[in-house]
Structure formats: structure tokens, C-alpha cells
Coordinates of C-alpha atoms and ligand atoms in Angstrom, one line a residue:
X153 CA 0.2 -0.2 0.2
X154 CA 1.4 3.4 -0.6
X155 CA 1.9 6.5 1.1
X156 CA -0.9 8.3 -1.0
X157 CA -3.4 5.6 -0.3
X158 CA -2.8 5.4 3.1
X159 CA -2.9 9.6 3.4
X160 CA -6.1 9.7 1.7
X161 CA -8.6 7.2 4.3
X162 CA -9.6 9.7 7.5
X163 CA -10.4 6.3 9.4
X164 CA -13.2 6.0 11.7
X165 CA -12.7 5.6 15.5
X166 CA -8.7 5.2 14.7
X167 CA -5.8 6.7 15.7
X168 CA -5.3 7.8 12.3
X169 CA -1.8 8.8 12.8
X170 CA -0.3 5.5 14.5
X171 CA -2.5 3.6 12.0
X172 CA -0.6 4.8 9.2
X173 CA 3.0 4.6 10.8
X174 CA 1.8 1.2 11.4
X175 CA -0.7 -0.6 9.0
X176 CA -2.8 -3.9 10.4
X177 CA -4.3 -4.7 7.5
X178 CA -6.8 -7.5 6.8
X179 CA -6.9 -9.1 3.4
X180 CA -9.2 -12.5 4.3
X181 CA -11.2 -14.1 6.4
X182 CA -13.0 -17.4 6.7
X183 CA -14.7 -19.2 10.1
X184 CA -12.9 -18.0 12.8
X185 CA -9.5 -16.9 11.3
X186 CA -8.8 -13.2 9.2
X187 CA -5.4 -13.2 7.3
X188 CA -3.4 -10.2 7.2
X189 CA -1.1 -8.9 4.5
X190 CA 1.9 -10.2 5.9
X191 CA 0.1 -13.7 5.4
X192 CA -0.6 -14.5 9.2
X193 CA -3.6 -16.2 10.1
X194 CA -5.1 -13.7 13.2
X195 CA -7.5 -15.7 15.6
X196 CA -11.4 -13.6 15.7
X197 CA -12.1 -13.1 19.4
X198 CA -14.2 -10.1 18.8
X199 CA -16.6 -11.6 15.2
X200 CA -14.8 -8.1 13.8
X201 CA -16.9 -5.5 15.4
X202 CA -19.4 -7.9 17.4
X203 CA -20.9 -8.8 14.4
X204 CA -19.9 -11.7 12.7
X205 CA -21.7 -14.4 14.9
X206 CA -21.7 -17.3 12.3
X207 CA -18.2 -16.7 11.7
X208 CA -16.5 -15.4 8.4
X209 CA -17.0 -16.0 4.5
X210 CA -19.7 -18.8 5.1
X211 CA -20.5 -19.6 1.3
X212 CA -24.4 -19.8 1.9
X213 CA -24.6 -15.7 2.7
X214 CA -22.1 -15.2 0.1
X215 CA -24.1 -17.0 -2.1
X216 CA -27.0 -15.2 -1.1
X217 CA -25.8 -11.9 -1.8
X218 CA -24.4 -12.8 -5.3
X219 CA -27.7 -14.3 -6.6
X220 CA -29.5 -10.9 -5.0
X221 CA -27.1 -8.8 -7.0
X222 CA -28.1 -10.6 -10.1
X223 CA -31.1 -10.8 -9.8
X224 CA -32.6 -7.4 -8.1
X225 CA -29.5 -4.9 -7.2
X226 CA -31.6 -2.2 -5.8
X227 CA -35.2 -1.2 -5.4
X228 CA -36.3 2.2 -4.1
X229 CA -38.2 1.6 -0.5
X230 CA -40.4 5.0 -0.5
X231 CA -43.5 4.2 -1.8
X232 CA -42.3 0.9 -3.7
X233 CA -41.5 -2.4 -2.3
X234 CA -39.3 -5.5 -3.3
X235 CA -41.1 -9.4 -1.5
X236 CA -37.8 -10.0 -0.1
X237 CA -38.3 -7.4 2.7
X238 CA -41.5 -8.5 3.6
X239 CA -40.6 -12.1 4.0
X240 CA -37.7 -10.9 6.3
X241 CA -39.8 -8.8 8.6
X242 CA -42.5 -11.4 9.0
X243 CA -39.3 -13.8 10.0
X244 CA -37.7 -11.2 12.3
X245 CA -41.3 -10.5 13.8
X246 CA -42.0 -14.3 14.5
X247 CA -38.3 -14.6 16.2
X248 CA -38.9 -11.6 18.5
X249 CA -40.5 -11.7 21.9
X250 CA -43.8 -10.0 22.6
X251 CA -45.6 -7.8 20.5
X252 CA -42.5 -6.6 18.6
X253 CA -44.3 -7.1 15.2
X254 CA -43.4 -4.4 13.2
X255 CA -40.1 -4.1 11.4
X256 CA -38.1 -1.0 10.1
X257 CA -35.0 -0.9 8.5
X258 CA -31.7 1.0 8.4
X259 CA -28.0 0.7 7.7
X260 CA -26.6 0.5 11.0
X261 CA -27.0 0.7 14.7
X262 CA -26.3 4.3 14.9
X263 CA -29.4 4.4 12.5
X264 CA -31.6 2.3 14.3
X265 CA -31.0 3.9 17.5
X266 CA -31.9 7.3 16.0
X267 CA -35.1 5.9 14.4
X268 CA -36.0 3.9 17.4
X269 CA -35.9 7.5 19.1
X270 CA -37.9 8.9 16.3
X271 CA -40.6 6.2 16.6
X272 CA -40.7 6.8 20.6
X273 CA -41.6 10.7 19.7
X274 CA -44.0 9.9 17.3
X275 CA -46.0 7.6 19.4
X276 CA -46.1 10.1 22.2
X277 CA -47.4 13.0 20.0
X278 CA -49.9 10.5 18.3
X279 CA -51.2 9.9 22.1
X280 CA -51.4 13.6 22.7
X281 CA -48.1 13.9 24.8
X282 CA -45.7 16.2 22.8
X283 CA -44.3 17.2 26.3
X284 CA -42.5 13.7 26.5
X285 CA -39.2 14.6 24.5
X286 CA -36.5 13.9 27.0
X287 CA -34.4 10.6 26.8
X288 CA -33.0 8.8 29.8
X289 CA -29.7 6.7 28.9
X290 CA -27.0 5.4 31.1
X291 CA -23.1 6.0 31.7
X292 CA -21.1 4.1 29.6
X293 CA -23.8 3.0 27.2
X294 CA -22.9 3.3 23.4
X295 CA -25.5 3.9 21.1
X296 CA -23.7 4.9 18.2
X297 CA -22.9 8.1 16.6
X298 CA -25.5 10.0 15.3
X299 CA -26.9 13.0 17.2
X300 CA -29.8 11.3 19.1
X301 CA -27.2 8.3 19.8
X302 CA -24.8 10.6 21.5
X303 CA -27.4 12.3 23.3
X304 CA -28.1 9.0 25.2
X305 CA -24.8 7.7 25.0
X306 CA -22.9 7.5 28.2
X307 CA -19.2 7.8 26.8
X308 CA -17.9 11.1 27.1
X309 CA -15.2 11.1 24.6
X310 CA -17.7 10.5 22.1
X311 CA -19.9 13.7 22.8
X312 CA -17.6 16.0 24.0
X313 CA -16.9 17.7 20.9
X314 CA -20.1 17.7 19.4
X315 CA -22.8 18.1 22.2
X316 CA -25.6 16.6 23.3
X317 CA -28.8 18.0 21.7
X318 CA -31.7 16.0 22.4
X319 CA -33.1 16.5 26.1
X320 CA -31.6 13.6 28.0
X321 CA -30.2 12.5 31.5
X322 CA -28.4 9.5 32.6
X323 CA -28.9 6.8 35.2
X324 CA -25.0 5.4 36.5
X325 CA -23.5 2.5 35.4
X326 CA -23.8 -1.3 36.6
X327 CA -20.3 -1.6 37.5
X328 CA -19.7 -2.3 41.0
X329 CA -15.9 -3.8 41.7
X330 CA -16.4 -4.0 45.4
X331 CA -19.7 -6.1 45.1
X332 CA -19.4 -8.0 41.8
X333 CA -15.8 -8.3 40.4
X334 CA -14.7 -11.6 38.9
X335 CA -18.6 -12.2 38.2
X336 CA -19.7 -15.2 35.8
X337 CA -22.9 -14.3 34.5
X338 CA -25.3 -12.0 36.0
X339 CA -23.7 -9.9 38.5
X340 CA -25.8 -10.9 41.8
X341 CA -25.5 -7.5 43.6
X342 CA -27.2 -4.5 43.3
X343 CA -29.3 -4.9 40.7
X344 CA -32.7 -3.4 42.0
X345 CA -31.2 -0.5 44.2
X346 CA -29.3 0.1 40.9
X347 CA -32.5 0.4 38.6
X348 CA -34.2 2.4 41.6
X349 CA -32.3 5.5 40.4
X350 CA -34.7 5.7 37.4
X351 CA -37.2 6.7 40.1
X352 CA -34.8 9.7 41.4
X353 CA -34.7 11.0 37.6
X354 CA -38.6 10.7 37.3
X355 CA -39.0 12.8 40.3
X356 CA -36.4 15.3 38.7
X357 CA -37.7 15.5 35.4
X358 CA -41.5 14.5 35.8
X359 CA -42.9 11.6 33.6
X360 CA -44.9 14.1 31.5
X361 CA -41.5 15.2 30.3
X362 CA -39.9 11.6 29.5
X363 CA -40.4 9.8 26.7
X364 CA -38.1 6.4 26.8
X365 CA -35.4 5.1 28.8
X366 CA -33.0 3.3 26.3
X367 CA -30.1 0.8 27.7
X368 CA -28.1 -2.0 26.5
X369 CA -29.5 -5.2 27.8
X370 CA -25.5 -5.8 28.7
X371 CA -23.5 -2.7 27.9
X372 CA -21.2 -3.6 25.5
X373 CA -18.8 -0.7 24.1
X374 CA -18.5 0.9 27.7
X375 CA -16.8 -2.3 28.8
X376 CA -19.1 -5.4 28.9
X377 CA -21.2 -4.9 31.7
X378 CA -23.6 -8.2 32.3
X379 CA -26.9 -6.3 34.2
X380 CA -26.9 -7.4 37.9
X381 CA -29.9 -9.8 38.9
X382 CA -33.0 -8.1 38.8
X383 CA -32.1 -4.6 37.3
X384 CA -34.1 -5.1 33.9
X385 CA -37.2 -6.5 35.3
X386 CA -37.2 -3.5 37.7
X387 CA -36.5 -0.9 35.0
X388 CA -39.5 -2.1 33.2
X389 CA -41.8 -2.3 36.2
X390 CA -40.5 1.9 36.6
X391 CA -41.1 2.4 33.2
X392 CA -44.4 1.1 32.8
X393 CA -45.7 2.4 36.4
X394 CA -44.8 6.1 34.6
X395 CA -46.2 5.8 31.2
X396 CA -42.4 5.9 29.9
X397 CA -41.5 3.8 26.8
X398 CA -38.2 1.1 27.2
X399 CA -36.0 0.8 24.1
X400 CA -33.3 -2.2 24.6
X401 CA -30.6 -1.7 22.2
X402 CA -29.5 -4.9 20.9
X403 CA -27.3 -4.0 18.4
X404 CA -24.6 -6.2 20.3
X405 CA -26.8 -8.5 22.3
X406 CA -29.2 -9.9 19.6
X407 CA -29.1 -12.7 17.1
X408 CA -27.6 -15.3 19.7
X409 CA -25.4 -13.7 22.0
X410 CA -27.0 -14.4 25.1
X411 CA -28.5 -17.8 24.1
X412 CA -31.4 -16.8 22.6
X413 CA -32.0 -14.9 19.3
X414 CA -32.3 -11.5 21.4
X415 CA -31.4 -10.8 25.2
X416 CA -34.6 -9.6 26.1
X417 CA -35.6 -13.8 25.7
X418 CA -32.8 -14.6 27.9
X419 CA -33.5 -11.8 30.5
X420 CA -37.2 -12.3 30.1
X421 CA -38.0 -8.5 29.9
X422 CA -40.1 -7.2 26.6
X423 CA -39.4 -3.8 25.4
X424 CA -41.7 -1.4 23.3
X425 CA -38.8 -0.9 21.1
X426 CA -35.8 -3.1 19.9
X427 CA -33.0 -2.3 18.2
X428 CA -30.9 -4.2 15.9
X429 CA -27.9 -4.5 13.2
X430 CA -24.6 -6.2 13.2
X431 CA -25.6 -9.8 13.7
X432 CA -28.6 -9.3 11.6
X433 CA -26.5 -9.8 8.7
X434 CA -23.0 -11.6 10.0
X435 CA -21.7 -8.2 9.3
X436 CA -21.8 -9.4 5.5
X437 CA -24.1 -6.4 4.3
X438 CA -24.7 -3.4 6.4
X439 CA -28.1 -3.4 7.7
X440 CA -30.2 -2.2 11.2
X441 CA -33.7 -3.3 12.0
X442 CA -36.0 -1.6 14.5
X443 CA -38.4 -3.9 16.0
X444 CA -41.5 -1.8 17.2
X445 CA -44.5 -3.0 19.3
X446 CA -48.1 -3.4 18.0
X447 CA -48.8 -0.7 19.8
X448 CA -46.2 2.0 19.0
X449 CA -47.4 1.1 15.0
X450 CA -51.0 1.4 15.9
X451 CA -50.6 4.9 17.7
X452 CA -47.9 6.1 15.0
X453 CA -49.7 4.3 11.6
X454 CA -52.8 3.3 12.3
X455 CA -53.9 6.3 14.0
X456 CA -52.8 8.8 11.2
X457 CA -54.9 10.1 8.5
X458 CA -54.1 9.0 4.6
X459 CA -50.4 9.7 3.3
X460 CA -46.9 9.1 4.9
X461 CA -47.4 8.9 8.3
X462 CA -43.6 8.3 9.9
X463 CA -41.5 11.0 8.0
X464 CA -38.6 8.8 7.9
X465 CA -36.3 6.5 6.3
X466 CA -33.0 5.8 4.1
X467 CA -32.3 5.6 0.5
X468 CA -31.3 2.1 1.4
X469 CA -33.6 1.0 4.1
X470 CA -34.1 -2.6 2.9
X471 CA -31.5 -2.7 0.7
X472 CA -32.3 -6.3 -1.2
X473 CA -28.5 -7.2 -0.7
X474 CA -28.5 -6.6 2.6
X475 CA -32.3 -8.2 3.3
X476 CA -30.9 -11.3 0.9
X477 CA -27.7 -11.5 3.9
X478 CA -29.9 -11.4 6.7
X479 CA -32.3 -14.2 5.4
X480 CA -29.2 -16.6 4.3
X481 CA -27.9 -15.4 8.0
X482 CA -31.1 -16.4 10.0
X483 CA -31.0 -19.8 8.0
X484 CA -27.2 -20.3 9.2
X485 CA -28.1 -19.7 12.6
X486 CA -31.2 -22.2 13.0
X487 CA -29.1 -24.5 10.6
X488 CA -26.0 -24.6 12.7
X489 CA -27.7 -24.5 16.4
X490 CA -25.8 -21.2 16.7
X491 CA -28.7 -19.5 18.7
X492 CA -28.5 -21.5 21.5
X493 CA -24.4 -22.0 21.1
X494 CA -24.4 -18.8 22.9
X495 CA -26.1 -19.8 25.7
X496 CA -24.7 -19.4 29.2
X497 CA -24.9 -22.8 30.2
X498 CA -23.5 -24.3 26.9
X499 CA -20.5 -26.4 27.1
X500 CA -18.4 -24.2 24.8
X501 CA -19.2 -21.0 27.4
X502 CA -18.8 -23.0 30.2
X503 CA -15.0 -23.8 29.0
X504 CA -14.8 -20.2 28.0
X505 CA -15.7 -18.8 31.2
X506 CA -13.8 -21.2 33.1
X507 CA -10.5 -20.4 30.8
X508 CA -10.9 -16.5 30.9
X509 CA -11.5 -16.9 34.9
X510 CA -8.1 -18.7 35.3
X511 CA -6.4 -15.2 34.4
X512 CA -7.7 -13.9 37.8
X513 CA -4.5 -13.3 39.9
X514 CA -2.3 -12.4 37.3
X515 CA -0.2 -9.5 38.2
X516 CA -2.4 -6.1 36.8
X517 CA -6.0 -8.1 36.5
X518 CA -8.3 -6.2 38.8
X519 CA -11.7 -8.3 36.9
X520 CA -12.6 -10.8 34.7
X521 CA -16.3 -10.7 33.8
X522 CA -18.8 -12.6 30.9
X523 CA -22.0 -13.3 30.1
X524 CA -21.5 -16.5 28.1
X525 CA -19.5 -15.7 25.4
X526 CA -19.1 -11.9 25.6
X527 CA -16.4 -11.1 28.1
X528 CA -13.7 -8.6 29.4
X529 CA -10.8 -8.5 31.3
X530 CA -9.6 -5.3 33.1
X531 CA -6.7 -4.0 34.1
X532 CA -4.9 -1.7 36.6
X533 CA -4.6 1.6 34.7
X534 CA -0.6 2.2 34.1
X535 CA 0.4 5.0 36.4
X536 CA 0.0 8.5 34.3
X537 CA -1.6 6.5 31.7
X538 CA -5.2 5.8 32.1
X539 CA -7.2 4.3 29.7
X540 CA -3.9 2.6 28.3
X541 CA -3.6 -0.9 29.1
X542 CA -6.3 -2.3 26.9
X543 CA -4.4 -1.0 23.7
X544 CA -1.0 -2.4 24.8
X545 CA -2.9 -5.9 25.8
X546 CA -4.4 -5.6 22.1
X547 CA -1.5 -4.6 20.6
X548 CA 0.6 -7.7 22.2
X549 CA -2.4 -10.0 21.1
X550 CA -2.3 -9.1 17.5
X551 CA 1.4 -9.6 17.3
X552 CA 0.8 -13.0 18.7
X553 CA -2.0 -13.6 16.2
X554 CA -5.3 -12.6 18.0
X555 CA -7.7 -10.1 17.3
X556 CA -9.3 -8.3 21.1
X557 CA -11.3 -5.3 21.6
X558 CA -9.3 -2.2 23.5
X559 CA -12.1 -0.6 25.7
X560 CA -9.3 2.0 28.0
X561 CA -8.0 -0.4 30.8
X562 CA -10.0 -3.6 29.7
X563 CA -10.3 -5.6 26.6
X564 CA -13.4 -7.3 25.5
X565 CA -14.1 -10.3 23.7
X566 CA -17.1 -11.2 21.9
X567 CA -15.9 -14.6 19.4
X568 CA -17.8 -16.3 16.8
X569 CA -20.4 -18.5 18.0
X570 CA -18.9 -21.3 16.0
X571 CA -15.9 -21.2 18.4
X572 CA -13.9 -24.4 19.6
X573 CA -12.2 -25.4 22.6
X574 CA -9.0 -25.0 20.5
X575 CA -9.7 -21.5 19.8
X576 CA -10.5 -20.8 23.8
X577 CA -7.2 -22.5 24.7
X578 CA -5.2 -20.6 22.0
X579 CA -6.8 -17.6 23.6
X580 CA -6.2 -18.2 27.1
X581 CA -2.1 -18.4 26.3
X582 CA -2.4 -15.3 24.2
X583 CA -3.7 -13.3 26.9
X584 CA -1.5 -14.7 29.8
X585 CA 1.4 -14.3 27.7
X586 CA 0.4 -10.4 26.6
X587 CA -0.8 -10.0 30.2
X588 CA 2.7 -11.0 31.3
X589 CA 4.7 -8.6 29.2
X590 CA 2.9 -5.7 30.4
X591 CA 2.4 -6.4 34.0
Ligands
PLP1788 N1 -25.9 0.4 19.9 C1 -24.8 -0.6 20.4 C2 -25.2 -1.0 21.3 C3 -23.7 -0.8 19.9 O1 -22.6 -1.6 20.4 C4 -23.3 0.0 18.3 C5 -22.1 -0.6 17.5 O2 -20.9 -0.8 18.2 C6 -24.2 0.7 17.9 C7 -25.4 1.2 18.7 C8 -23.8 1.3 16.7 O3 -23.8 0.7 15.3 P1 -23.3 1.4 14.2 O4 -21.8 0.9 14.1 O5 -23.5 0.0 13.4 O6 -23.8 2.1 13.9

């Protein structure tokens, strides 16, 4: 790659100068492994960016996209349709919990979040409650990078240069190292107390001003924080008591990461609106989907007069290639039993959990936490360089042939659900070695 080519690409969420001085190039991927430009095989312990749940290069998905490109490459979705998006919607509605039966397509998680927020506003307005315009997010929450998502997100770097223009407030995050360090599965302590904070926020703003609470069932990019026991149910209860909608951002948690299709099924809490993306197409085509409850659709669409009911949508909503990728992905998840493979009590999850928690006691390790195959290892910050250790461990692991995600002083993992024991063994070996290099 020549210097001009490297210079022209302004890379997202990347230290551009650092990358261009020492590029890390991926040129191929198959199953659990990447191929790099220097012909190394690198174990993918992050499913790309939490999206390739069925592993890479699946022939069924590749063929479906190719076939669709030859048949109908594009169809406008404003006022026209193509059959595949209706088939996919019916299939997703069948897979979803409760009354989440209406599917609106986007191209990413960020777009799904902003779409869900607009749906919440439109719902309240249609019911004569137009004053409900404030959203409650959570510290350390990540809801993408659009203006709605960064308003409800809780990671300071993501909004400090841009503002948080949608009215918002935030619950505390749920991490508590004193009560719940080294938890396996759901942390046991403090869930209901943490959720009760929502009542304080409702007192502060008044329910008549609050449109929705938006949270990830498991905080992902903010550090992998599974919800403490009882937390999500209590949040649901409080929302119901006060006429506040609950939005689950399942952009990471959806499509098998918790042992069911969606985390809301595993944790038995059904939101009013659910955002998805990533695993929907196994990362093979950009696509997001927002699943709205029947009551949302009825208020916004059935209750409106003739003409466009919801002034929102994207040129590439329900793109035929993405629909084909999604249909094929759902086939693969079903045929290969991948939803269950992510279950917390499954063989591979247990093996991974046990291996990972064996890192407790290594120098510098202050926490290991996981829900099934989603996990994080947190390190002591280096003196004078808070937030640097995750990047150092990530680089050490990359050099030894493994991709991790760095999140401040932690590293995160969310491997493809096709992971086998030999990959777990490789992971623990490389992690141990990388940790010992730095502490
Ligand atoms: N919501 C959550 C929970 C996410 O984890 C992400 C991305 O990681 C997003 C939204 C944004 O998705 P995208 O990067 O596809 O816009």
C-alpha cells in the first residue's frame, strides 16, 4: 500500500497517525480466522466488531448476496417494495419476543437508535403527549454516533466535541467492583437498587417530560457489563408505572449472543422498541432493523390520516442485498444451532468462562467478567496513562495472532459463536503471555 493511499482514508474511531505509521491490514477471512497482508492467520475473538456471529466467509451468505445482486440489485423503498423485505420482516417478527411485530430497516446500529428515538417521540405525539421529549440513557452506554445516539450515550469522548442536543439524562452505570468483581454471568448484587435510580430521575424531570429509557441489556462498548440480577425487570416495572417507553439497544446482544435470538428473551424483559444491526447480516452487508411493538405502530400509523405517517427512512432501507444477506444469515443461525451455542450454560460458554477466569490472580488483572461468550478483562491503569492498558494488551495479542477489542483499561471479547475449545485454549495462552509482558 503506498503512502498516498494510506493518507487519503480518514479512518473511523482510529488513531489515524498511529495506524498509518504501522498499518494493520486484513486481506481475507474464513471461519474463526483473519488473513493479514503479511499472510498471518489471526484468531478473531471479537467477531469483527461484534457482528460476525457465524464466523467469516460463510458460503450460504456469500451466495445469497451474489444471487440477489444478479436478480434485483436495488429497489427504492419509499412508496415501492420488493418481496424479500416483507418475508424478512415476517421472519424477524416471528423470532422476536412479545408484540415486537413491526420491522423498520436502517443501515447501521446508529441509524437504528435514532430511528427508535424518533418512533418514541412520534408515539407520544400521536397520543397527545407531545411534551414527552426527554430520553434517559446510561453512563457508559453506547448507542452509536448520530446526534440522538450520542445524546443518550454515556461515553464522554463520543460527545464532548459535538454536544448532546436531544434532551437527556443518564442512569449510573452498573459496574461495582467492590460488590461484583470476577462475576460469571449476571452479577449478583445491587441490581434492584441500581434500577431504582430511575425513580429519582423521574422525580427530577417528571414523567410528563420523559419519552423513553434506552439501555443495552448488556453494556458492550462501555466495557461489557452484564445487568446485575433483577435490574432489567425493575427498570421495566418503573417505566410501566410512569408511562415511559423502554427501548432495548440489542445491536450487540441480538442474534445469539445470550443463548436466544435476543437478550430480551434470555432476560425475560420485553421492551417497547428494540434496535438491532450487526449480527442481523453476520456483518456481510450493512443493515439494521428496529422492531417496534404493535402499540407503537398502531398509534403512529393506524391512528394517522392518509399519506405518509412517519417522515423517516433511508435510501438504502431494506436494501435487497442486505435483505438477502439477512435471510441467509438467519438460515445459518438456525441450521447450525448457533442461537443456543451462545447460551451461558452451554459447553463452549462454560469452557470459555472457566479459561478466562483462570486469569484471576495474574498481575494487573482487576476484574474478569462475562456473560456466556461476551467477556472483558480489566487491568490496573498504568500510572500516568489511564485508559492505555487495553490498547497495549490488544497490540501484544495482535502480534501473537489474535484480535481483541480494547476498551480503555480493559479488553473485550465476543467471538463468533462457532468457536471451539482449541480456540479458547489459544486465546487464554495468548492473553496470559500478553498480560505478563506488561505487568
Ligand atoms: N448500539 C450499540 C449497542 C452498539 O454496540 C453499536 C456499535 O457498536 C451501535 C449502536 C452503533 O452501531 P453502528 O456502528 O452500526 O452504527
